[in-house]
mmCIF file of C-alpha atoms in Angstrom:
data_model
loop_
_atom_site.group_PDB
_atom_site.id
_atom_site.type_symbol
_atom_site.label_atom_id
_atom_site.label_comp_id
_atom_site.label_asym_id
_atom_site.label_seq_id
_atom_site.Cartn_x
_atom_site.Cartn_y
_atom_site.Cartn_z
ATOM 1 C CA MET A 10 22.869 6.722 6.654
ATOM 2 C CA ILE A 11 20.701 4.011 8.195
ATOM 3 C CA PHE A 12 20.812 3.734 11.960
ATOM 4 C CA VAL A 13 19.436 0.937 14.116
ATOM 5 C CA ARG A 14 17.864 0.870 17.549
ATOM 6 C CA THR A 15 17.232 -2.478 19.257
ATOM 7 C CA THR A 16 15.011 -3.150 22.253
ATOM 8 C CA PRO A 17 16.886 -5.296 24.796
ATOM 9 C CA PRO A 18 15.410 -8.758 25.437
ATOM 10 C CA ARG A 19 12.773 -8.734 28.153
ATOM 11 C CA PRO A 20 14.000 -10.049 31.516
ATOM 12 C CA VAL A 21 11.400 -12.838 31.316
ATOM 13 C CA ASP A 22 9.723 -14.724 28.478
ATOM 14 C CA VAL A 23 6.222 -13.881 29.583
ATOM 15 C CA THR A 24 4.539 -16.633 27.562
ATOM 16 C CA ALA A 25 6.832 -19.235 29.127
ATOM 17 C CA VAL A 26 5.487 -18.196 32.525
ATOM 18 C CA PHE A 27 1.915 -17.593 31.351
ATOM 19 C CA PRO A 28 1.080 -19.498 28.152
ATOM 20 C CA GLU A 29 -2.458 -18.168 28.563
ATOM 21 C CA LEU A 30 -1.205 -14.726 27.420
ATOM 22 C CA ALA A 31 0.124 -15.956 24.078
ATOM 23 C CA PRO A 32 -3.179 -15.398 22.184
ATOM 24 C CA LEU A 33 -3.137 -11.773 23.360
ATOM 25 C CA ALA A 34 0.201 -10.948 21.695
ATOM 26 C CA ARG A 35 0.091 -7.992 19.304
ATOM 27 C CA SER A 36 2.602 -6.749 16.780
ATOM 28 C CA ALA A 37 3.915 -3.216 17.162
ATOM 29 C CA ILE A 38 6.630 -1.122 15.548
ATOM 30 C CA ARG A 39 8.693 1.127 17.781
ATOM 31 C CA LEU A 40 9.615 4.160 15.684
ATOM 32 C CA HIS A 41 12.690 5.234 17.694
ATOM 33 C CA PRO A 42 12.654 8.867 16.488
ATOM 34 C CA ARG A 43 16.001 10.644 16.866
ATOM 35 C CA PRO A 44 16.931 14.237 15.908
ATOM 36 C CA GLY A 45 18.033 14.561 12.307
ATOM 37 C CA SER A 46 17.284 16.188 8.968
ATOM 38 C CA PRO A 47 14.629 14.058 7.278
ATOM 39 C CA SER A 48 13.438 14.878 3.783
ATOM 40 C CA ALA A 49 9.877 14.841 2.481
ATOM 41 C CA GLY A 50 10.656 11.482 0.907
ATOM 42 C CA GLU A 51 11.387 9.847 4.264
ATOM 43 C CA SER A 52 9.388 8.669 7.243
ATOM 44 C CA SER A 53 9.838 11.107 10.091
ATOM 45 C CA VAL A 54 8.529 12.761 13.208
ATOM 46 C CA GLY A 55 8.226 16.538 12.895
ATOM 47 C CA GLY A 56 9.851 16.537 9.467
ATOM 48 C CA PRO A 57 8.719 18.001 6.129
ATOM 49 C CA LEU A 58 5.688 16.382 4.536
ATOM 50 C CA LEU A 59 5.288 15.133 0.984
ATOM 51 C CA TRP A 60 2.423 17.581 0.547
ATOM 52 C CA PRO A 61 1.024 18.360 -2.916
ATOM 53 C CA ALA A 62 1.644 21.989 -3.888
ATOM 54 C CA GLU A 63 -1.883 22.257 -5.317
ATOM 55 C CA GLU A 64 -3.591 20.949 -2.148
ATOM 56 C CA PRO A 65 -4.546 23.458 0.574
ATOM 57 C CA TRP A 66 -2.570 23.090 3.780
ATOM 58 C CA PRO A 67 -4.794 21.937 6.672
ATOM 59 C CA HIS A 68 -5.882 24.563 9.180
ATOM 60 C CA CYS A 69 -7.677 24.176 12.502
ATOM 61 C CA GLU A 70 -11.031 25.912 12.140
ATOM 62 C CA ALA A 71 -11.977 25.824 15.845
ATOM 63 C CA SER A 72 -12.071 28.875 18.064
ATOM 64 C CA HIS A 73 -8.914 29.441 20.116
ATOM 65 C CA LEU A 74 -10.362 32.099 22.383
ATOM 66 C CA HIS A 75 -9.974 29.882 25.471
ATOM 67 C CA VAL A 76 -6.246 29.276 24.963
ATOM 68 C CA ASP A 77 -4.065 30.528 27.807
ATOM 69 C CA SER A 78 -1.379 32.812 26.355
ATOM 70 C CA GLY A 79 1.067 32.308 29.226
ATOM 71 C CA PHE A 80 3.259 29.739 27.434
ATOM 72 C CA ARG A 81 2.873 30.816 23.816
ATOM 73 C CA GLU A 82 5.955 31.280 21.646
ATOM 74 C CA SER A 83 6.608 31.497 17.945
ATOM 75 C CA PRO A 84 8.001 28.349 16.303
ATOM 76 C CA ASP A 85 11.151 30.263 15.372
ATOM 77 C CA ALA A 86 11.692 31.292 19.005
ATOM 78 C CA VAL A 87 11.325 27.669 20.133
ATOM 79 C CA ARG A 88 13.821 26.495 17.507
ATOM 80 C CA LEU A 89 16.345 29.166 18.520
ATOM 81 C CA THR A 90 16.088 28.167 22.180
ATOM 82 C CA ARG A 91 16.631 24.513 21.283
ATOM 83 C CA ARG A 92 19.726 25.295 19.186
ATOM 84 C CA MET A 93 21.177 27.276 22.077
ATOM 85 C CA ARG A 94 20.533 24.417 24.493
ATOM 86 C CA VAL A 95 22.318 21.970 22.220
ATOM 87 C CA ARG A 96 25.325 24.261 22.119
ATOM 88 C CA TRP A 97 25.317 24.787 25.897
ATOM 89 C CA HIS A 98 25.089 21.056 26.432
ATOM 90 C CA ALA A 99 28.125 20.486 24.223
ATOM 91 C CA ASP A 100 30.184 23.292 25.814
ATOM 92 C CA HIS A 101 29.148 24.555 29.264
ATOM 93 C CA SER A 102 31.785 27.298 29.111
ATOM 94 C CA ARG A 103 29.942 29.060 26.274
ATOM 95 C CA ALA A 104 26.715 29.976 28.029
ATOM 96 C CA GLY A 105 24.849 32.990 26.760
ATOM 97 C CA MET A 106 24.283 34.009 23.148
ATOM 98 C CA THR A 107 26.593 34.070 20.195
ATOM 99 C CA PRO A 108 26.358 37.118 17.897
ATOM 100 C CA GLU A 109 24.428 35.011 15.381
ATOM 101 C CA GLU A 110 21.944 33.891 18.047
ATOM 102 C CA ALA A 111 21.505 37.459 19.292
ATOM 103 C CA ALA A 112 20.794 38.621 15.738
ATOM 104 C CA ALA A 113 18.254 35.827 15.272
ATOM 105 C CA LYS A 114 16.545 36.788 18.524
ATOM 106 C CA GLU A 115 16.312 40.401 17.371
ATOM 107 C CA ARG A 116 14.717 39.339 14.081
ATOM 108 C CA ILE A 117 12.180 37.201 15.932
ATOM 109 C CA ALA A 118 11.384 40.086 18.302
ATOM 110 C CA ALA A 119 10.949 42.463 15.356
ATOM 111 C CA ARG A 120 8.493 40.119 13.637
ATOM 112 C CA LEU A 121 6.588 39.765 16.906
ATOM 113 C CA ALA A 122 6.402 43.549 17.293
ATOM 114 C CA GLU A 123 5.002 43.869 13.765
ATOM 115 C CA ARG A 124 2.321 41.320 14.513
ATOM 116 C CA LEU A 125 1.409 42.977 17.806
ATOM 117 C CA ASP A 126 1.129 46.358 16.071
ATOM 118 C CA ALA A 127 -1.290 44.773 13.625
ATOM 119 C CA GLY A 128 -3.325 43.342 16.507
ATOM 120 C CA PRO A 129 -3.799 39.688 17.497
ATOM 121 C CA PRO A 130 -5.585 37.427 15.023
ATOM 122 C CA PRO A 131 -9.280 36.825 15.734
ATOM 123 C CA ALA A 132 -10.075 33.861 17.955
ATOM 124 C CA ASP A 133 -11.907 32.197 15.085
ATOM 125 C CA CYS A 134 -9.052 32.698 12.596
ATOM 126 C CA PRO A 135 -7.990 29.327 11.090
ATOM 127 C CA VAL A 136 -4.618 28.183 12.450
ATOM 128 C CA PRO A 137 -2.115 26.288 10.263
ATOM 129 C CA MET A 138 -1.538 22.803 11.633
ATOM 130 C CA LEU A 139 1.926 21.402 12.414
ATOM 131 C CA PRO A 140 3.441 18.193 11.005
ATOM 132 C CA VAL A 141 3.636 15.491 13.672
ATOM 133 C CA ALA A 142 4.523 12.330 11.768
ATOM 134 C CA GLN A 143 4.939 11.041 8.231
ATOM 135 C CA LEU A 144 5.003 7.259 7.817
ATOM 136 C CA TYR A 145 5.650 5.370 4.586
ATOM 137 C CA LEU A 146 4.202 1.882 4.236
ATOM 138 C CA ARG A 147 7.602 0.597 3.046
ATOM 139 C CA ASP A 148 9.025 1.478 6.482
ATOM 140 C CA ILE A 149 5.967 0.679 8.611
ATOM 141 C CA PRO A 150 4.302 -2.434 7.137
ATOM 142 C CA LEU A 151 1.807 -2.574 10.023
ATOM 143 C CA LEU A 152 -0.063 0.342 8.476
ATOM 144 C CA ARG A 153 -3.288 -0.691 6.769
ATOM 145 C CA PRO A 154 -3.928 2.190 4.365
ATOM 146 C CA PRO A 155 -7.065 2.468 2.261
ATOM 147 C CA GLY A 156 -6.948 1.694 -1.454
ATOM 148 C CA GLN A 157 -3.584 2.348 -3.111
ATOM 149 C CA ALA A 158 -2.333 4.705 -0.407
ATOM 150 C CA ASP A 159 1.145 4.057 0.934
ATOM 151 C CA LEU A 160 1.701 7.130 3.082
ATOM 152 C CA LEU A 161 0.191 8.383 6.338
ATOM 153 C CA GLN A 162 0.557 12.016 7.415
ATOM 154 C CA VAL A 163 -0.433 13.205 10.890
ATOM 155 C CA LEU A 164 -0.775 16.864 11.859
ATOM 156 C CA TRP A 165 -2.101 18.701 14.887
ATOM 157 C CA CYS A 166 -3.192 22.123 16.013
ATOM 158 C CA PRO A 167 -0.553 23.855 18.189
ATOM 159 C CA TYR A 168 -3.156 24.707 20.840
ATOM 160 C CA ASP A 169 -5.023 22.729 23.480
ATOM 161 C CA HIS A 170 -8.689 22.151 22.812
ATOM 162 C CA GLU A 171 -11.424 21.641 25.350
ATOM 163 C CA PRO A 172 -12.830 19.621 26.975
ATOM 164 C CA ASP A 173 -9.821 17.282 27.066
ATOM 165 C CA HIS A 174 -7.062 19.925 26.862
ATOM 166 C CA LYS A 175 -5.232 18.332 23.957
ATOM 167 C CA PRO A 176 -4.393 19.384 20.397
ATOM 168 C CA SER A 177 -6.848 18.421 17.690
ATOM 169 C CA THR A 178 -5.371 15.992 15.150
ATOM 170 C CA ALA A 179 -5.780 15.397 11.423
ATOM 171 C CA LEU A 180 -4.873 12.267 9.417
ATOM 172 C CA PHE A 181 -4.220 12.093 5.685
ATOM 173 C CA TRP A 182 -3.684 8.907 3.667
ATOM 174 C CA ARG A 183 -2.211 9.346 0.199
ATOM 175 C CA SER A 184 -0.253 7.666 -2.583
ATOM 176 C CA ALA A 185 3.274 9.059 -2.659
ATOM 177 C CA ALA A 186 3.603 8.404 -6.408
ATOM 178 C CA GLU A 187 0.712 10.789 -7.104
ATOM 179 C CA VAL A 188 2.529 13.754 -5.529
ATOM 180 C CA VAL A 189 4.390 15.473 -8.369
ATOM 181 C CA ASP A 190 5.001 19.007 -7.117
ATOM 182 C CA VAL A 191 5.744 19.226 -3.379
ATOM 183 C CA LEU A 192 4.729 22.262 -1.330
ATOM 184 C CA ALA A 193 8.066 23.919 -0.569
ATOM 185 C CA THR A 194 7.107 26.303 2.238
ATOM 186 C CA PRO A 195 4.062 25.241 4.279
ATOM 187 C CA PRO A 196 2.399 27.933 6.393
ATOM 188 C CA GLU A 197 3.226 27.945 10.094
ATOM 189 C CA PRO A 198 1.104 29.034 13.047
ATOM 190 C CA TYR A 199 1.620 32.443 14.583
ATOM 191 C CA GLU A 200 2.648 30.757 17.806
ATOM 192 C CA VAL A 201 2.504 27.417 19.646
ATOM 193 C CA ASN A 202 0.902 26.868 23.020
ATOM 194 C CA GLY A 203 4.024 25.502 24.660
ATOM 195 C CA GLU A 204 7.295 24.119 23.306
ATOM 196 C CA GLY A 205 6.011 20.552 23.608
ATOM 197 C CA TYR A 206 3.646 21.010 20.652
ATOM 198 C CA LEU A 207 6.468 21.664 18.165
ATOM 199 C CA PRO A 208 8.062 18.282 17.364
ATOM 200 C CA GLU A 209 11.795 18.318 16.739
ATOM 201 C CA PRO A 210 12.549 16.985 13.216
ATOM 202 C CA CYS A 211 13.517 13.337 13.704
ATOM 203 C CA VAL A 212 14.530 10.434 11.502
ATOM 204 C CA LEU A 213 13.230 6.979 12.397
ATOM 205 C CA ALA A 214 14.686 3.534 13.090
ATOM 206 C CA PRO A 215 11.572 1.314 12.942
ATOM 207 C CA GLU A 216 11.770 -1.926 14.947
ATOM 208 C CA ALA A 217 9.168 -4.688 15.009
ATOM 209 C CA ILE A 218 8.351 -6.020 18.478
ATOM 210 C CA THR A 219 5.674 -8.112 20.184
ATOM 211 C CA GLU A 220 3.572 -6.629 22.969
ATOM 212 C CA TYR A 221 1.195 -7.928 25.618
ATOM 213 C CA PRO A 222 -1.692 -6.055 27.234
ATOM 214 C CA ASN A 223 -1.313 -3.772 30.183
ATOM 215 C CA SER A 224 -2.647 -5.420 33.344
ATOM 216 C CA LEU A 225 -5.653 -3.085 33.176
ATOM 217 C CA ASP A 226 -6.649 -4.821 29.929
ATOM 218 C CA LEU A 227 -6.510 -8.321 31.443
ATOM 219 C CA SER A 228 -9.570 -10.253 32.502
ATOM 220 C CA PRO A 229 -10.048 -10.664 36.284
ATOM 221 C CA GLN A 230 -8.960 -14.292 35.987
ATOM 222 C CA MET A 231 -5.770 -13.449 34.092
ATOM 223 C CA LEU A 232 -5.005 -10.577 36.426
ATOM 224 C CA ARG A 233 -5.150 -12.922 39.431
ATOM 225 C CA MET A 234 -2.833 -15.247 37.545
ATOM 226 C CA VAL A 235 -0.260 -12.471 36.927
ATOM 227 C CA GLU A 236 -0.472 -11.371 40.564
ATOM 228 C CA ASP A 237 0.272 -14.889 41.822
ATOM 229 C CA TRP A 238 4.005 -14.800 42.602
ATOM 230 C CA SER A 239 4.071 -18.553 43.057
ATOM 231 C CA ARG A 240 3.421 -18.903 39.298
ATOM 232 C CA TRP A 241 6.534 -16.848 38.607
ATOM 233 C CA GLN A 242 8.575 -18.875 41.075
ATOM 234 C CA ALA A 243 7.319 -22.187 39.691
ATOM 235 C CA ALA A 244 8.511 -21.112 36.235
ATOM 236 C CA GLY A 245 11.966 -20.407 37.648
ATOM 237 C CA VAL A 246 11.867 -16.684 36.980
ATOM 238 C CA ASP A 247 15.225 -15.197 37.957
ATOM 239 C CA VAL A 248 14.288 -11.766 39.267
ATOM 240 C CA ASP A 249 14.757 -10.039 42.585
ATOM 241 C CA SER A 250 12.028 -11.689 44.655
ATOM 242 C CA SER A 251 12.385 -9.230 47.519
ATOM 243 C CA GLU A 252 11.638 -6.359 45.136
ATOM 244 C CA HIS A 253 8.810 -7.849 43.091
ATOM 245 C CA ALA A 254 7.151 -10.554 45.196
ATOM 246 C CA ASP A 255 4.837 -8.016 46.827
ATOM 247 C CA CYS A 256 3.737 -6.571 43.491
ATOM 248 C CA PRO A 257 4.356 -8.891 40.525
ATOM 249 C CA ARG A 258 1.719 -6.944 38.605
ATOM 250 C CA ASP A 259 4.035 -3.914 38.554
ATOM 251 C CA PHE A 260 6.905 -6.063 37.316
ATOM 252 C CA TYR A 261 4.690 -7.315 34.497
ATOM 253 C CA ASP A 262 3.487 -3.822 33.530
ATOM 254 C CA VAL A 263 6.889 -2.140 33.695
ATOM 255 C CA HIS A 264 8.994 -4.795 31.960
ATOM 256 C CA LEU A 265 6.815 -7.194 29.972
ATOM 257 C CA ALA A 266 3.586 -5.649 28.697
ATOM 258 C CA ASP A 267 3.368 -2.702 26.286
ATOM 259 C CA ALA A 268 6.460 -0.784 25.171
ATOM 260 C CA PRO A 269 6.778 2.933 25.900
ATOM 261 C CA GLY A 270 7.595 5.564 23.308
ATOM 262 C CA TRP A 271 6.421 6.392 19.791
ATOM 263 C CA LYS A 272 5.005 3.323 18.103
ATOM 264 C CA VAL A 273 2.516 2.019 15.554
ATOM 265 C CA GLY A 274 0.021 -0.665 16.569
ATOM 266 C CA GLY A 275 0.426 -2.670 19.753
ATOM 267 C CA TRP A 276 -1.495 -2.271 22.978
ATOM 268 C CA PRO A 277 -2.658 0.994 24.599
ATOM 269 C CA PRO A 278 -0.457 2.422 27.381
ATOM 270 C CA TRP A 279 -3.158 2.706 30.042
ATOM 271 C CA GLY A 280 -2.376 4.237 33.391
ATOM 272 C CA ARG A 281 -3.731 7.769 33.449
ATOM 273 C CA THR A 282 -7.258 6.310 33.278
ATOM 274 C CA ASP A 283 -8.819 2.874 33.198
ATOM 275 C CA PRO A 284 -9.274 1.291 29.755
ATOM 276 C CA ASN A 285 -11.553 3.408 27.629
ATOM 277 C CA PRO A 286 -12.596 1.562 24.454
ATOM 278 C CA ARG A 287 -13.208 3.778 21.422
ATOM 279 C CA TYR A 288 -15.903 2.977 18.873
ATOM 280 C CA CYS A 289 -16.197 4.112 15.263
ATOM 281 C CA THR A 290 -18.814 6.841 14.845
ATOM 282 C CA VAL A 291 -19.750 5.421 11.430
ATOM 283 C CA CYS A 292 -20.020 1.652 11.928
ATOM 284 C CA ASP A 293 -19.771 1.166 15.739
ATOM 285 C CA VAL A 294 -16.789 -1.212 15.416
ATOM 286 C CA GLN A 295 -14.295 -1.045 18.284
ATOM 287 C CA MET A 296 -11.347 1.030 17.100
ATOM 288 C CA VAL A 297 -7.709 -0.082 17.286
ATOM 289 C CA PRO A 298 -4.514 1.818 18.168
ATOM 290 C CA LEU A 299 -2.789 3.300 15.145
ATOM 291 C CA LEU A 300 -0.112 5.626 16.522
ATOM 292 C CA THR A 301 1.199 6.432 19.977
ATOM 293 C CA ILE A 302 2.635 9.949 20.287
ATOM 294 C CA ALA A 303 4.791 9.783 23.391
ATOM 295 C CA SER A 304 6.293 12.415 25.647
ATOM 296 C CA TYR A 305 9.132 10.036 26.544
ATOM 297 C CA GLU A 306 10.759 7.046 24.870
ATOM 298 C CA TRP A 307 11.303 5.327 28.208
ATOM 299 C CA ASP A 308 10.794 6.059 31.887
ATOM 300 C CA GLY A 309 13.518 6.537 34.440
ATOM 301 C CA GLY A 310 14.264 3.853 37.010
ATOM 302 C CA GLU A 311 13.041 0.389 36.093
ATOM 303 C CA GLY A 312 11.407 1.649 32.895
ATOM 304 C CA GLN A 313 14.901 2.282 31.583
ATOM 305 C CA SER A 314 14.999 -1.401 30.572
ATOM 306 C CA TRP A 315 13.115 -0.339 27.408
ATOM 307 C CA ALA A 316 15.906 2.033 26.342
ATOM 308 C CA PRO A 317 17.504 0.655 23.164
ATOM 309 C CA HIS A 318 20.594 -1.486 23.580
ATOM 310 C CA GLU A 319 22.572 1.142 21.649
ATOM 311 C CA GLU A 320 21.603 3.864 24.160
ATOM 312 C CA GLN A 321 21.681 2.034 27.485
ATOM 313 C CA ALA A 322 24.831 3.864 28.604
ATOM 314 C CA ALA A 323 23.319 7.278 27.854
ATOM 315 C CA ALA A 324 20.052 6.312 29.549
ATOM 316 C CA TYR A 325 21.880 5.107 32.649
ATOM 317 C CA ALA A 326 24.025 8.258 32.801
ATOM 318 C CA ALA A 327 20.987 10.531 32.512
ATOM 319 C CA ASN A 328 19.156 8.537 35.183
ATOM 320 C CA THR A 329 22.034 8.683 37.674
ATOM 321 C CA THR A 330 23.524 12.124 37.041
ATOM 322 C CA GLY A 331 20.555 13.896 35.499
ATOM 323 C CA HIS A 332 20.505 15.805 32.227
ATOM 324 C CA CYS A 333 21.245 19.413 31.530
ATOM 325 C CA CYS A 334 20.221 22.085 29.031
ATOM 326 C CA GLY A 335 17.024 20.205 28.198
ATOM 327 C CA GLN A 336 18.973 17.379 26.530
ATOM 328 C CA ASP A 337 17.200 14.296 27.859
ATOM 329 C CA PRO A 338 18.018 11.207 25.755
ATOM 330 C CA SER A 339 14.553 9.803 26.496
ATOM 331 C CA GLN A 340 12.850 12.855 24.935
ATOM 332 C CA PRO A 341 14.389 13.194 21.465
ATOM 333 C CA THR A 342 11.254 14.651 19.844
ATOM 334 C CA LYS A 343 10.811 17.362 22.516
ATOM 335 C CA VAL A 344 7.077 16.566 22.409
ATOM 336 C CA GLU A 345 5.037 16.768 25.616
ATOM 337 C CA VAL A 346 1.342 15.966 25.654
ATOM 338 C CA GLY A 347 -0.839 16.204 28.745
ATOM 339 C CA SER A 348 1.213 15.876 31.908
ATOM 340 C CA THR A 349 4.103 14.163 30.081
ATOM 341 C CA ASP A 350 1.631 11.510 28.905
ATOM 342 C CA ASN A 351 0.902 9.795 25.593
ATOM 343 C CA MET A 352 -1.596 10.634 22.885
ATOM 344 C CA GLN A 353 -3.077 7.525 21.316
ATOM 345 C CA ILE A 354 -4.621 7.808 17.846
ATOM 346 C CA TYR A 355 -7.269 5.185 17.032
ATOM 347 C CA VAL A 356 -8.706 4.157 13.679
ATOM 348 C CA CYS A 357 -11.532 1.947 12.515
ATOM 349 C CA PRO A 358 -10.230 -1.538 11.568
ATOM 350 C CA ALA A 359 -13.044 -1.914 9.036
ATOM 351 C CA SER A 360 -12.144 1.268 7.175
ATOM 352 C CA PRO A 361 -9.219 3.590 7.998
ATOM 353 C CA GLU A 362 -11.051 6.321 6.078
ATOM 354 C CA HIS A 363 -13.703 6.525 8.789
ATOM 355 C CA PRO A 364 -13.106 9.393 11.245
ATOM 356 C CA HIS A 365 -10.286 8.679 13.670
ATOM 357 C CA THR A 366 -10.246 9.565 17.346
ATOM 358 C CA ASP A 367 -7.548 10.244 19.916
ATOM 359 C CA LEU A 368 -7.065 9.944 23.637
ATOM 360 C CA ILE A 369 -4.530 11.225 26.159
ATOM 361 C CA GLN A 370 -3.063 8.440 28.296
#
């Protein structure tokens, strides 16, 4: 079943107010991941990968000695907790565990006891990486794969890595037609360093949009232009002047610039730091955003304007009454990176096969 998610029209046509911004427009595709049961033949977040059975599964070879064990759980334990939360959310009168859930918890505890009896794995033991995203070119035409590739697969290590305290990432480009036998049961890590590093399997509803740069990416001249409320008034912008006249830059950033959430392409979601250009380690070309891995699909308050038209009611209800049992409509993937930030993956525009880089924002 195909589902659709549609970004509501922006409250202002930004290029009608500031024609100078038109050349800075960039195409992006909002992925709109939502919990589901994707197959290996579909684009997904956290779903099964079309991985060749004869190809070794990627492992993180770095040392994990520094990892704090305070928030570590097995993937199965995380999945059980999530299933219980879904049930509690649907029926508050049935808190606690069902017999099936209790049995599953016992099995998980027994496996943990066996592993503890055997001793923890060495710090330098390779750790199986987790699927983060699988994107087919047919669904995401903004991808610029090398050669005849038509599929991008993104994985990460389930632990933070120093010095930036983020999971290490791996990218694989491949031709789907060349995969004959698919790996049925990929290896999983012993544990994950926090629930937020185990993406919930999600199907996608890709939507093409146009973005404009965050105010931090504007030249000083253009920034002064955006901050000049008289320009907005002269264009007849119908917004609450009392709320935005003192800070039109915030209105621009929140409602008109770059979209929040999981997306391909577009502009970087600066905010945690000032703009930090990335350069290819092979050819020194400035790298471009490939994929944004987001903790949230939209922000509460004013940022709720980015919630899809089909989910505005749910977004408004969660913003006014709160959410329970961990069921936040703006966090369908259950991913959290940094302090509920975004991870931006960058690639070389000259050659996507050159080493990628990533950045928490």
